[in-house]
């Protein structure tokens, strides 16, 4: 089995080193904007795809074959571990649904930690199969951060106002704390198993971070997130923390101790890096931050704004990426323009 060399662009940038150009990949790079993905999805449902290692590994490789990205991300979903923890998950036309969400302290009895090698063996098998086919391209494993996964457990869907989450936080803070602690421990075990199966780095998605107040973050969310990242750091592989909507708490985010911070599209990446640096006790790298909506615009804008993100990344400790997931309606040609612009951006 070949694996990613330590001196590949992606791992060098994750370590904060200078690179002739930034390595690149895209959040949600394996997905519906690709005709070859849609072709497979005509034959199987989304959850069947997640649970079929041969197909999931194939989908993981699709964007690598087409664009030659510098890293692959395993194909799975953020909600897969929730099912392993005892909460049924369905995917509908309107998005994910959990028929029996966690709304009261009693509901916690239905949420348990799990053995990743038993309950999510298909994820680990996807990683092993993809790893075998990827050669020297590094594979990123992932999971949701405790808070973001908790919002799905509590709301039962992608929320708009997050009222149920906040109700549980305010009415039953002890239950909320216990749910987040369980998620933190289960996710640590899950991601460690992904690393053992061959992930060269892991990304923790905190997609809904932007909906809580600084006080709630300090009181409830910080500790389980910090503990997860600290446990992962002990493995030695780079830990990428993506806090979507983190603009208001960037100076606190840096205390989470990740190797790489994913930056959304709200703030220029050099400014975000400076704000993280003002409070970070450790060296770190940044990842991001082209607004995915730019890829819906004319090619000239894609080129100009991609070049701007690359320049602001400074060719050091920067993994080029979007500021959030690519949208299904994105034209392939615009991704090609972005890729070409990054590839030709030698310092
Ligand atoms: O990045 C990749 O290419 C790897 C695969 C991946 C998927 N989901 C596949 C997927 C990853 C990393 C995720 C993470 C994920 N899943 C997040 C966090 C990332 C983020 O965007 O902030 C969240 C919040 C989820 C939960 C989820 N999964 C939702 C809300 C939805 C429905 C909305 C949508 O985009 O359809 C999904 C479905 C999903 N996950 C799809 C894919 C390719 C589309 C399903 C389909 O094929 O119909």
CSV table of C-alpha atoms and ligand atoms in Angstrom, one decimal:
chain,number,residue,atom,x,y,z
A,1,UNK,CA,0.0,0.0,0.0
A,2,UNK,CA,1.4,3.4,-1.0
A,3,UNK,CA,0.6,6.3,1.2
A,4,UNK,CA,1.0,10.1,1.0
A,5,UNK,CA,4.6,11.2,1.4
A,6,UNK,CA,5.3,13.5,4.3
A,7,UNK,CA,6.7,16.1,1.8
A,8,UNK,CA,3.5,16.2,-0.3
A,9,UNK,CA,2.2,19.8,-0.8
A,10,UNK,CA,-0.9,19.2,1.4
A,11,UNK,CA,1.0,17.8,4.4
A,12,UNK,CA,3.7,20.5,4.1
A,13,UNK,CA,1.0,23.3,4.1
A,14,UNK,CA,-0.7,21.7,7.1
A,15,UNK,CA,2.5,21.8,9.0
A,16,UNK,CA,2.7,25.6,8.2
A,17,UNK,CA,5.6,25.3,5.7
A,18,UNK,CA,6.1,27.4,2.6
A,19,UNK,CA,4.9,25.7,-0.6
A,20,UNK,CA,5.6,26.9,-4.3
A,21,UNK,CA,1.8,27.0,-4.7
A,22,UNK,CA,-1.0,26.2,-2.2
A,23,UNK,CA,-2.3,22.6,-2.3
A,24,UNK,CA,-6.0,22.5,-3.0
A,25,UNK,CA,-9.2,20.5,-2.5
A,26,UNK,CA,-12.8,21.6,-2.1
A,27,UNK,CA,-15.3,20.9,0.6
A,28,UNK,CA,-18.1,18.6,-0.8
A,29,UNK,CA,-15.8,17.9,-3.8
A,30,UNK,CA,-17.4,14.5,-4.2
A,31,UNK,CA,-21.0,15.4,-5.0
A,32,UNK,CA,-23.9,16.5,-7.1
A,33,UNK,CA,-22.1,19.1,-9.3
A,34,UNK,CA,-20.3,16.1,-10.9
A,35,UNK,CA,-22.1,14.2,-13.7
A,36,UNK,CA,-20.3,11.0,-12.7
A,37,UNK,CA,-21.6,11.3,-9.2
A,38,UNK,CA,-25.2,11.9,-10.3
A,39,UNK,CA,-24.8,8.9,-12.6
A,40,UNK,CA,-24.1,6.6,-9.6
A,41,UNK,CA,-26.8,8.3,-7.5
A,42,UNK,CA,-29.4,7.3,-10.1
A,43,UNK,CA,-28.8,3.7,-9.1
A,44,UNK,CA,-28.4,3.9,-5.3
A,45,UNK,CA,-29.8,6.0,-2.5
A,46,UNK,CA,-27.5,8.4,-0.7
A,47,UNK,CA,-27.3,6.2,2.5
A,48,UNK,CA,-26.8,3.1,0.3
A,49,UNK,CA,-23.9,4.9,-1.3
A,50,UNK,CA,-22.4,5.8,2.1
A,51,UNK,CA,-22.7,2.2,3.2
A,52,UNK,CA,-21.2,0.6,0.1
A,53,UNK,CA,-17.4,0.8,0.4
A,54,UNK,CA,-16.6,0.0,-3.2
A,55,UNK,CA,-19.0,2.8,-4.5
A,56,UNK,CA,-18.1,5.2,-1.8
A,57,UNK,CA,-14.4,4.8,-2.6
A,58,UNK,CA,-15.1,5.2,-6.3
A,59,UNK,CA,-17.0,8.5,-5.5
A,60,UNK,CA,-14.1,9.6,-3.3
A,61,UNK,CA,-11.7,9.3,-6.3
A,62,UNK,CA,-14.0,11.0,-8.9
A,63,UNK,CA,-12.8,14.6,-8.2
A,64,UNK,CA,-9.2,13.5,-8.0
A,65,UNK,CA,-9.3,11.9,-11.4
A,66,UNK,CA,-11.1,14.9,-13.0
A,67,UNK,CA,-9.2,17.8,-11.4
A,68,UNK,CA,-6.1,16.3,-9.8
A,69,UNK,CA,-6.7,17.8,-6.4
A,70,UNK,CA,-3.9,17.6,-3.9
A,71,UNK,CA,-6.1,15.8,-1.3
A,72,UNK,CA,-9.2,13.5,-1.3
A,73,UNK,CA,-11.9,13.5,1.3
A,74,UNK,CA,-13.5,10.2,2.1
A,75,UNK,CA,-17.1,10.0,0.9
A,76,UNK,CA,-19.5,9.6,3.8
A,77,UNK,CA,-21.8,12.0,5.8
A,78,UNK,CA,-21.6,13.9,9.0
A,79,UNK,CA,-24.8,12.1,10.3
A,80,UNK,CA,-23.5,8.5,9.9
A,81,UNK,CA,-22.1,8.3,13.4
A,82,UNK,CA,-25.5,9.5,14.9
A,83,UNK,CA,-27.1,6.4,13.5
A,84,UNK,CA,-24.3,4.3,15.1
A,85,UNK,CA,-25.1,6.1,18.4
A,86,UNK,CA,-28.7,4.9,18.3
A,87,UNK,CA,-30.5,7.7,16.5
A,88,UNK,CA,-32.2,6.7,13.2
A,89,UNK,CA,-31.3,9.0,10.2
A,90,UNK,CA,-33.2,9.3,6.9
A,91,UNK,CA,-32.3,11.3,3.9
A,92,UNK,CA,-35.3,12.9,2.1
A,93,UNK,CA,-35.7,15.3,-0.8
A,94,UNK,CA,-35.8,18.0,1.8
A,95,UNK,CA,-32.5,16.9,3.5
A,96,UNK,CA,-31.7,14.7,6.5
A,97,UNK,CA,-34.4,13.8,9.0
A,98,UNK,CA,-34.2,12.1,12.4
A,99,UNK,CA,-37.6,10.8,13.4
A,100,UNK,CA,-36.8,10.6,17.1
A,101,UNK,CA,-34.6,13.6,18.1
A,102,UNK,CA,-33.2,14.3,21.6
A,103,UNK,CA,-35.5,16.9,23.2
A,104,UNK,CA,-35.4,16.0,27.0
A,105,UNK,CA,-32.9,14.7,29.5
A,106,UNK,CA,-34.7,11.3,29.3
A,107,UNK,CA,-34.0,11.1,25.6
A,108,UNK,CA,-30.3,10.8,26.4
A,109,UNK,CA,-30.9,7.2,27.3
A,110,UNK,CA,-31.2,6.5,23.5
A,111,UNK,CA,-27.8,8.0,22.7
A,112,UNK,CA,-24.8,5.7,23.3
A,113,UNK,CA,-21.1,5.7,22.4
A,114,UNK,CA,-20.2,3.1,19.8
A,115,UNK,CA,-17.4,0.9,18.5
A,116,UNK,CA,-16.3,2.3,15.1
A,117,UNK,CA,-14.8,-1.0,13.9
A,118,UNK,CA,-18.2,-2.7,14.5
A,119,UNK,CA,-20.9,-0.1,13.9
A,120,UNK,CA,-19.2,1.9,11.1
A,121,UNK,CA,-17.0,-0.8,9.6
A,122,UNK,CA,-18.2,0.4,6.1
A,123,UNK,CA,-16.5,3.8,6.7
A,124,UNK,CA,-13.2,2.2,7.6
A,125,UNK,CA,-13.4,-0.1,4.6
A,126,UNK,CA,-14.1,2.9,2.3
A,127,UNK,CA,-10.9,4.5,3.6
A,128,UNK,CA,-8.9,1.3,3.1
A,129,UNK,CA,-10.2,0.9,-0.5
A,130,UNK,CA,-9.8,4.6,-1.4
A,131,UNK,CA,-6.3,4.6,0.1
A,132,UNK,CA,-5.2,1.7,-2.1
A,133,UNK,CA,-6.4,3.5,-5.2
A,134,UNK,CA,-5.1,7.0,-4.3
A,135,UNK,CA,-1.4,6.3,-4.5
A,136,UNK,CA,0.4,9.3,-3.2
A,137,UNK,CA,-2.6,11.6,-2.8
A,138,UNK,CA,-3.4,12.1,0.8
A,139,UNK,CA,-6.9,11.1,2.1
A,140,UNK,CA,-8.7,13.2,4.6
A,141,UNK,CA,-11.1,11.6,7.1
A,142,UNK,CA,-13.8,13.7,8.8
A,143,UNK,CA,-16.5,14.0,11.3
A,144,UNK,CA,-18.8,16.7,12.6
A,145,UNK,CA,-17.8,18.8,15.7
A,146,UNK,CA,-19.9,18.0,18.9
A,147,UNK,CA,-22.0,21.1,18.6
A,148,UNK,CA,-22.9,20.7,14.9
A,149,UNK,CA,-23.8,17.0,15.3
A,150,UNK,CA,-25.8,17.9,18.5
A,151,UNK,CA,-27.9,20.3,16.5
A,152,UNK,CA,-29.0,17.5,14.2
A,153,UNK,CA,-29.6,15.1,17.2
A,154,UNK,CA,-31.7,17.8,18.8
A,155,UNK,CA,-33.5,19.5,15.9
A,156,UNK,CA,-33.9,16.3,13.8
A,157,UNK,CA,-33.1,18.2,10.6
A,158,UNK,CA,-31.1,21.2,9.3
A,159,UNK,CA,-32.5,23.9,11.5
A,160,UNK,CA,-33.2,27.5,10.6
A,161,UNK,CA,-33.5,29.2,14.0
A,162,UNK,CA,-32.0,26.4,16.2
A,163,UNK,CA,-34.7,27.0,18.8
A,164,UNK,CA,-34.8,23.4,20.0
A,165,UNK,CA,-31.0,23.4,20.5
A,166,UNK,CA,-31.1,26.6,22.5
A,167,UNK,CA,-34.2,25.4,24.5
A,168,UNK,CA,-32.3,22.3,25.6
A,169,UNK,CA,-29.2,24.4,26.3
A,170,UNK,CA,-31.1,26.8,28.5
A,171,UNK,CA,-33.7,24.6,30.1
A,172,UNK,CA,-31.5,21.5,30.6
A,173,UNK,CA,-27.8,22.6,30.5
A,174,UNK,CA,-26.7,19.4,32.3
A,175,UNK,CA,-28.3,17.2,29.6
A,176,UNK,CA,-26.8,19.4,26.9
A,177,UNK,CA,-23.4,19.1,28.5
A,178,UNK,CA,-23.8,15.3,28.7
A,179,UNK,CA,-24.9,15.0,25.1
A,180,UNK,CA,-21.9,17.1,23.9
A,181,UNK,CA,-19.5,15.1,26.1
A,182,UNK,CA,-20.8,11.8,24.7
A,183,UNK,CA,-20.5,13.2,21.1
A,184,UNK,CA,-16.9,14.4,21.8
A,185,UNK,CA,-15.8,11.0,23.1
A,186,UNK,CA,-17.5,9.0,20.4
A,187,UNK,CA,-16.2,11.3,17.7
A,188,UNK,CA,-12.6,11.0,19.0
A,189,UNK,CA,-12.8,7.2,18.8
A,190,UNK,CA,-14.4,7.4,15.4
A,191,UNK,CA,-11.7,9.7,14.0
A,192,UNK,CA,-8.9,7.7,15.6
A,193,UNK,CA,-10.3,4.6,13.8
A,194,UNK,CA,-10.3,6.5,10.5
A,195,UNK,CA,-6.6,7.5,11.1
A,196,UNK,CA,-5.7,3.8,11.8
A,197,UNK,CA,-7.5,2.8,8.5
A,198,UNK,CA,-5.3,5.2,6.6
A,199,UNK,CA,-6.5,8.9,6.8
A,200,UNK,CA,-3.5,11.2,6.5
A,201,UNK,CA,-5.4,14.1,8.1
A,202,UNK,CA,-8.8,14.7,9.7
A,203,UNK,CA,-11.2,17.5,9.4
A,204,UNK,CA,-13.7,18.4,12.1
A,205,UNK,CA,-16.7,20.3,10.6
A,206,UNK,CA,-18.4,22.8,12.8
A,207,UNK,CA,-20.9,23.9,10.2
A,208,UNK,CA,-23.4,25.7,12.5
A,209,UNK,CA,-20.9,27.3,14.9
A,210,UNK,CA,-22.1,30.7,13.8
A,211,UNK,CA,-25.5,30.4,15.4
A,212,UNK,CA,-24.5,30.4,19.0
A,213,UNK,CA,-23.5,33.3,21.2
A,214,UNK,CA,-20.0,33.7,22.6
A,215,UNK,CA,-21.3,33.0,26.1
A,216,UNK,CA,-22.9,29.7,25.1
A,217,UNK,CA,-19.8,28.7,23.3
A,218,UNK,CA,-17.6,29.4,26.3
A,219,UNK,CA,-20.0,27.6,28.8
A,220,UNK,CA,-21.0,24.6,26.8
A,221,UNK,CA,-19.3,24.1,23.5
A,222,UNK,CA,-15.6,25.0,24.0
A,223,UNK,CA,-14.6,22.1,26.3
A,224,UNK,CA,-16.0,19.1,24.4
A,225,UNK,CA,-14.5,20.6,21.2
A,226,UNK,CA,-11.1,21.3,22.7
A,227,UNK,CA,-11.0,17.8,24.2
A,228,UNK,CA,-11.8,16.2,20.9
A,229,UNK,CA,-9.0,18.2,19.1
A,230,UNK,CA,-6.5,17.5,21.9
A,231,UNK,CA,-7.2,13.7,21.7
A,232,UNK,CA,-6.7,13.8,17.9
A,233,UNK,CA,-3.5,15.9,18.2
A,234,UNK,CA,-2.0,13.0,20.2
A,235,UNK,CA,-2.1,10.8,17.0
A,236,UNK,CA,0.3,13.1,15.2
A,237,UNK,CA,-1.8,13.6,12.0
A,238,UNK,CA,-2.9,17.1,11.1
A,239,UNK,CA,-6.2,18.2,12.6
A,240,UNK,CA,-8.2,20.7,10.6
A,241,UNK,CA,-11.0,22.5,12.4
A,242,UNK,CA,-13.6,24.3,10.2
A,243,UNK,CA,-15.8,26.6,12.2
A,244,UNK,CA,-18.3,28.0,9.8
A,245,UNK,CA,-19.5,31.5,10.8
A,246,UNK,CA,-16.6,31.8,13.4
A,247,UNK,CA,-15.9,35.4,12.5
A,248,UNK,CA,-17.1,36.7,15.9
A,249,UNK,CA,-15.0,34.3,17.9
A,250,UNK,CA,-11.8,33.9,15.8
A,251,UNK,CA,-9.7,35.1,18.7
A,252,UNK,CA,-11.1,32.4,20.9
A,253,UNK,CA,-11.2,29.6,18.2
A,254,UNK,CA,-7.4,29.7,18.2
A,255,UNK,CA,-7.4,28.3,21.7
A,256,UNK,CA,-8.8,25.0,20.4
A,257,UNK,CA,-5.3,23.8,19.5
A,258,UNK,CA,-5.9,22.6,15.9
A,259,UNK,CA,-3.1,22.4,13.3
A,260,UNK,CA,-5.1,24.0,10.6
A,261,UNK,CA,-8.1,26.4,10.8
A,262,UNK,CA,-10.7,26.3,8.0
A,263,UNK,CA,-11.8,29.9,7.2
A,264,UNK,CA,-15.2,30.5,5.8
A,265,UNK,CA,-15.8,33.2,3.1
A,266,UNK,CA,-16.8,36.0,5.4
A,267,UNK,CA,-13.4,37.5,6.1
A,268,UNK,CA,-10.3,37.7,3.9
A,269,UNK,CA,-7.9,34.8,4.8
A,270,UNK,CA,-4.9,37.0,5.7
A,271,UNK,CA,-7.1,39.0,8.2
A,272,UNK,CA,-8.5,35.8,9.7
A,273,UNK,CA,-5.0,34.4,10.0
A,274,UNK,CA,-3.9,37.6,11.8
A,275,UNK,CA,-6.8,37.4,14.2
A,276,UNK,CA,-6.1,33.8,15.0
A,277,UNK,CA,-2.4,34.5,15.5
A,278,UNK,CA,-3.1,37.3,18.0
A,279,UNK,CA,-4.3,34.7,20.6
A,280,UNK,CA,-2.8,31.4,19.5
A,281,UNK,CA,-0.1,29.9,21.7
A,282,UNK,CA,0.9,27.5,18.9
A,283,UNK,CA,1.9,27.7,15.2
A,284,UNK,CA,-1.0,26.9,12.9
A,285,UNK,CA,-1.9,26.9,9.2
A,286,UNK,CA,-5.1,28.1,7.5
A,287,UNK,CA,-7.4,26.6,4.9
A,288,UNK,CA,-10.0,28.3,2.6
A,289,UNK,CA,-11.6,30.6,1.7
A,290,UNK,CA,-13.1,31.3,-1.7
A,291,UNK,CA,-16.8,32.0,-1.5
A,292,UNK,CA,-18.4,28.9,-3.2
A,293,UNK,CA,-20.9,31.4,-4.9
A,294,UNK,CA,-18.0,32.9,-6.8
A,295,UNK,CA,-18.0,29.6,-8.8
A,296,UNK,CA,-21.4,30.5,-10.1
A,297,UNK,CA,-20.1,33.7,-11.6
A,298,UNK,CA,-18.2,34.5,-14.8
A,299,UNK,CA,-14.8,32.9,-15.4
A,300,UNK,CA,-13.1,36.3,-15.1
A,301,UNK,CA,-14.3,36.7,-11.6
A,302,UNK,CA,-13.4,33.1,-10.7
A,303,UNK,CA,-9.9,33.8,-11.8
A,304,UNK,CA,-9.6,37.2,-10.1
A,305,UNK,CA,-11.0,36.1,-6.8
A,306,UNK,CA,-9.1,32.8,-6.8
A,307,UNK,CA,-5.8,34.7,-7.4
A,308,UNK,CA,-6.7,37.0,-4.6
A,309,UNK,CA,-7.2,34.2,-2.0
A,310,UNK,CA,-3.9,32.6,-3.2
A,311,UNK,CA,-2.0,35.9,-2.8
A,312,UNK,CA,-3.5,36.5,0.7
A,313,UNK,CA,-2.6,33.0,1.7
A,314,UNK,CA,1.0,34.0,1.3
A,315,UNK,CA,2.3,30.6,-0.1
A,316,UNK,CA,2.9,29.5,3.4
A,317,UNK,CA,0.8,27.3,5.7
A,318,UNK,CA,-2.2,27.7,3.3
A,319,UNK,CA,-4.4,25.0,1.9
A,320,UNK,CA,-6.5,26.5,-0.8
A,321,UNK,CA,-10.2,25.5,-0.5
A,322,UNK,CA,-13.7,27.0,-0.7
A,323,UNK,CA,-15.1,28.9,2.3
A,324,UNK,CA,-17.9,26.3,2.5
A,325,UNK,CA,-19.1,23.3,0.4
A,326,UNK,CA,-19.4,23.6,-3.4
A,327,UNK,CA,-23.1,24.0,-4.5
A,328,UNK,CA,-24.7,21.4,-6.8
A,329,UNK,CA,-25.4,24.0,-9.6
A,330,UNK,CA,-21.7,24.9,-10.0
A,331,UNK,CA,-20.5,24.7,-13.6
A,332,UNK,CA,-17.6,22.3,-14.0
A,333,UNK,CA,-15.8,24.8,-16.3
A,334,UNK,CA,-15.6,27.3,-13.4
A,335,UNK,CA,-13.9,24.6,-11.2
A,336,UNK,CA,-11.4,24.1,-14.0
A,337,UNK,CA,-10.7,27.8,-14.1
A,338,UNK,CA,-10.1,27.8,-10.3
A,339,UNK,CA,-7.8,24.8,-10.5
A,340,UNK,CA,-5.8,26.3,-13.3
A,341,UNK,CA,-5.4,29.6,-11.5
A,342,UNK,CA,-4.2,27.9,-8.3
A,343,UNK,CA,-1.8,25.6,-10.2
A,344,UNK,CA,-0.2,28.5,-12.1
A,345,UNK,CA,0.2,30.7,-9.0
A,346,UNK,CA,3.8,29.8,-8.2
A,347,UNK,CA,5.4,32.2,-5.8
B,1,LIG,O1,-16.8,16.7,1.0
B,1,LIG,C1,-17.0,15.6,0.4
B,1,LIG,O2,-17.0,15.6,-0.8
B,1,LIG,C2,-17.2,14.4,1.2
B,1,LIG,C3,-18.6,14.0,1.5
B,1,LIG,C4,-19.4,14.8,2.4
B,1,LIG,C5,-20.8,14.8,2.3
B,1,LIG,N1,-21.4,15.5,3.4
B,1,LIG,C6,-21.6,14.2,1.3
B,1,LIG,C7,-23.0,14.6,1.0
B,1,LIG,C8,-19.1,15.6,3.6
B,1,LIG,C9,-17.8,16.0,4.1
B,1,LIG,C10,-20.4,16.0,4.2
B,1,LIG,C11,-20.4,16.7,5.4
B,1,LIG,C12,-21.8,17.2,5.9
B,1,LIG,N2,-22.9,16.6,5.8
B,1,LIG,C13,-21.9,18.4,6.6
B,1,LIG,C14,-20.9,19.4,7.0
B,1,LIG,C15,-20.3,20.1,5.8
B,1,LIG,C16,-21.0,21.4,5.6
B,1,LIG,O3,-21.5,21.5,4.4
B,1,LIG,O4,-21.0,22.2,6.4
B,1,LIG,C17,-23.3,18.5,6.9
B,1,LIG,C18,-24.0,19.6,7.7
B,1,LIG,C19,-23.9,17.3,6.4
B,1,LIG,C20,-25.3,16.9,6.6
B,1,LIG,C21,-26.0,16.8,5.3
B,1,LIG,N3,-25.8,15.8,4.3
B,1,LIG,C22,-27.0,17.6,4.8
B,1,LIG,C23,-27.6,18.9,5.5
B,1,LIG,C24,-27.4,17.1,3.5
B,1,LIG,C25,-28.5,17.6,2.6
B,1,LIG,C26,-28.2,18.9,1.9
B,1,LIG,C27,-27.5,18.5,0.6
B,1,LIG,O5,-26.5,19.1,0.3
B,1,LIG,O6,-28.1,17.7,-0.1
B,1,LIG,C28,-26.5,16.0,3.2
B,1,LIG,C29,-26.5,15.2,2.0
B,1,LIG,C30,-25.2,15.0,1.3
B,1,LIG,N4,-24.0,14.8,2.0
B,1,LIG,C31,-25.0,14.9,-0.1
B,1,LIG,C32,-23.6,14.7,-0.3
B,1,LIG,C33,-22.9,14.5,-1.6
B,1,LIG,C34,-26.0,15.1,-1.1
B,1,LIG,C35,-26.9,13.9,-1.1
B,1,LIG,C36,-27.3,13.4,-2.5
B,1,LIG,O7,-26.5,12.8,-3.2
B,1,LIG,O8,-28.5,13.6,-2.8
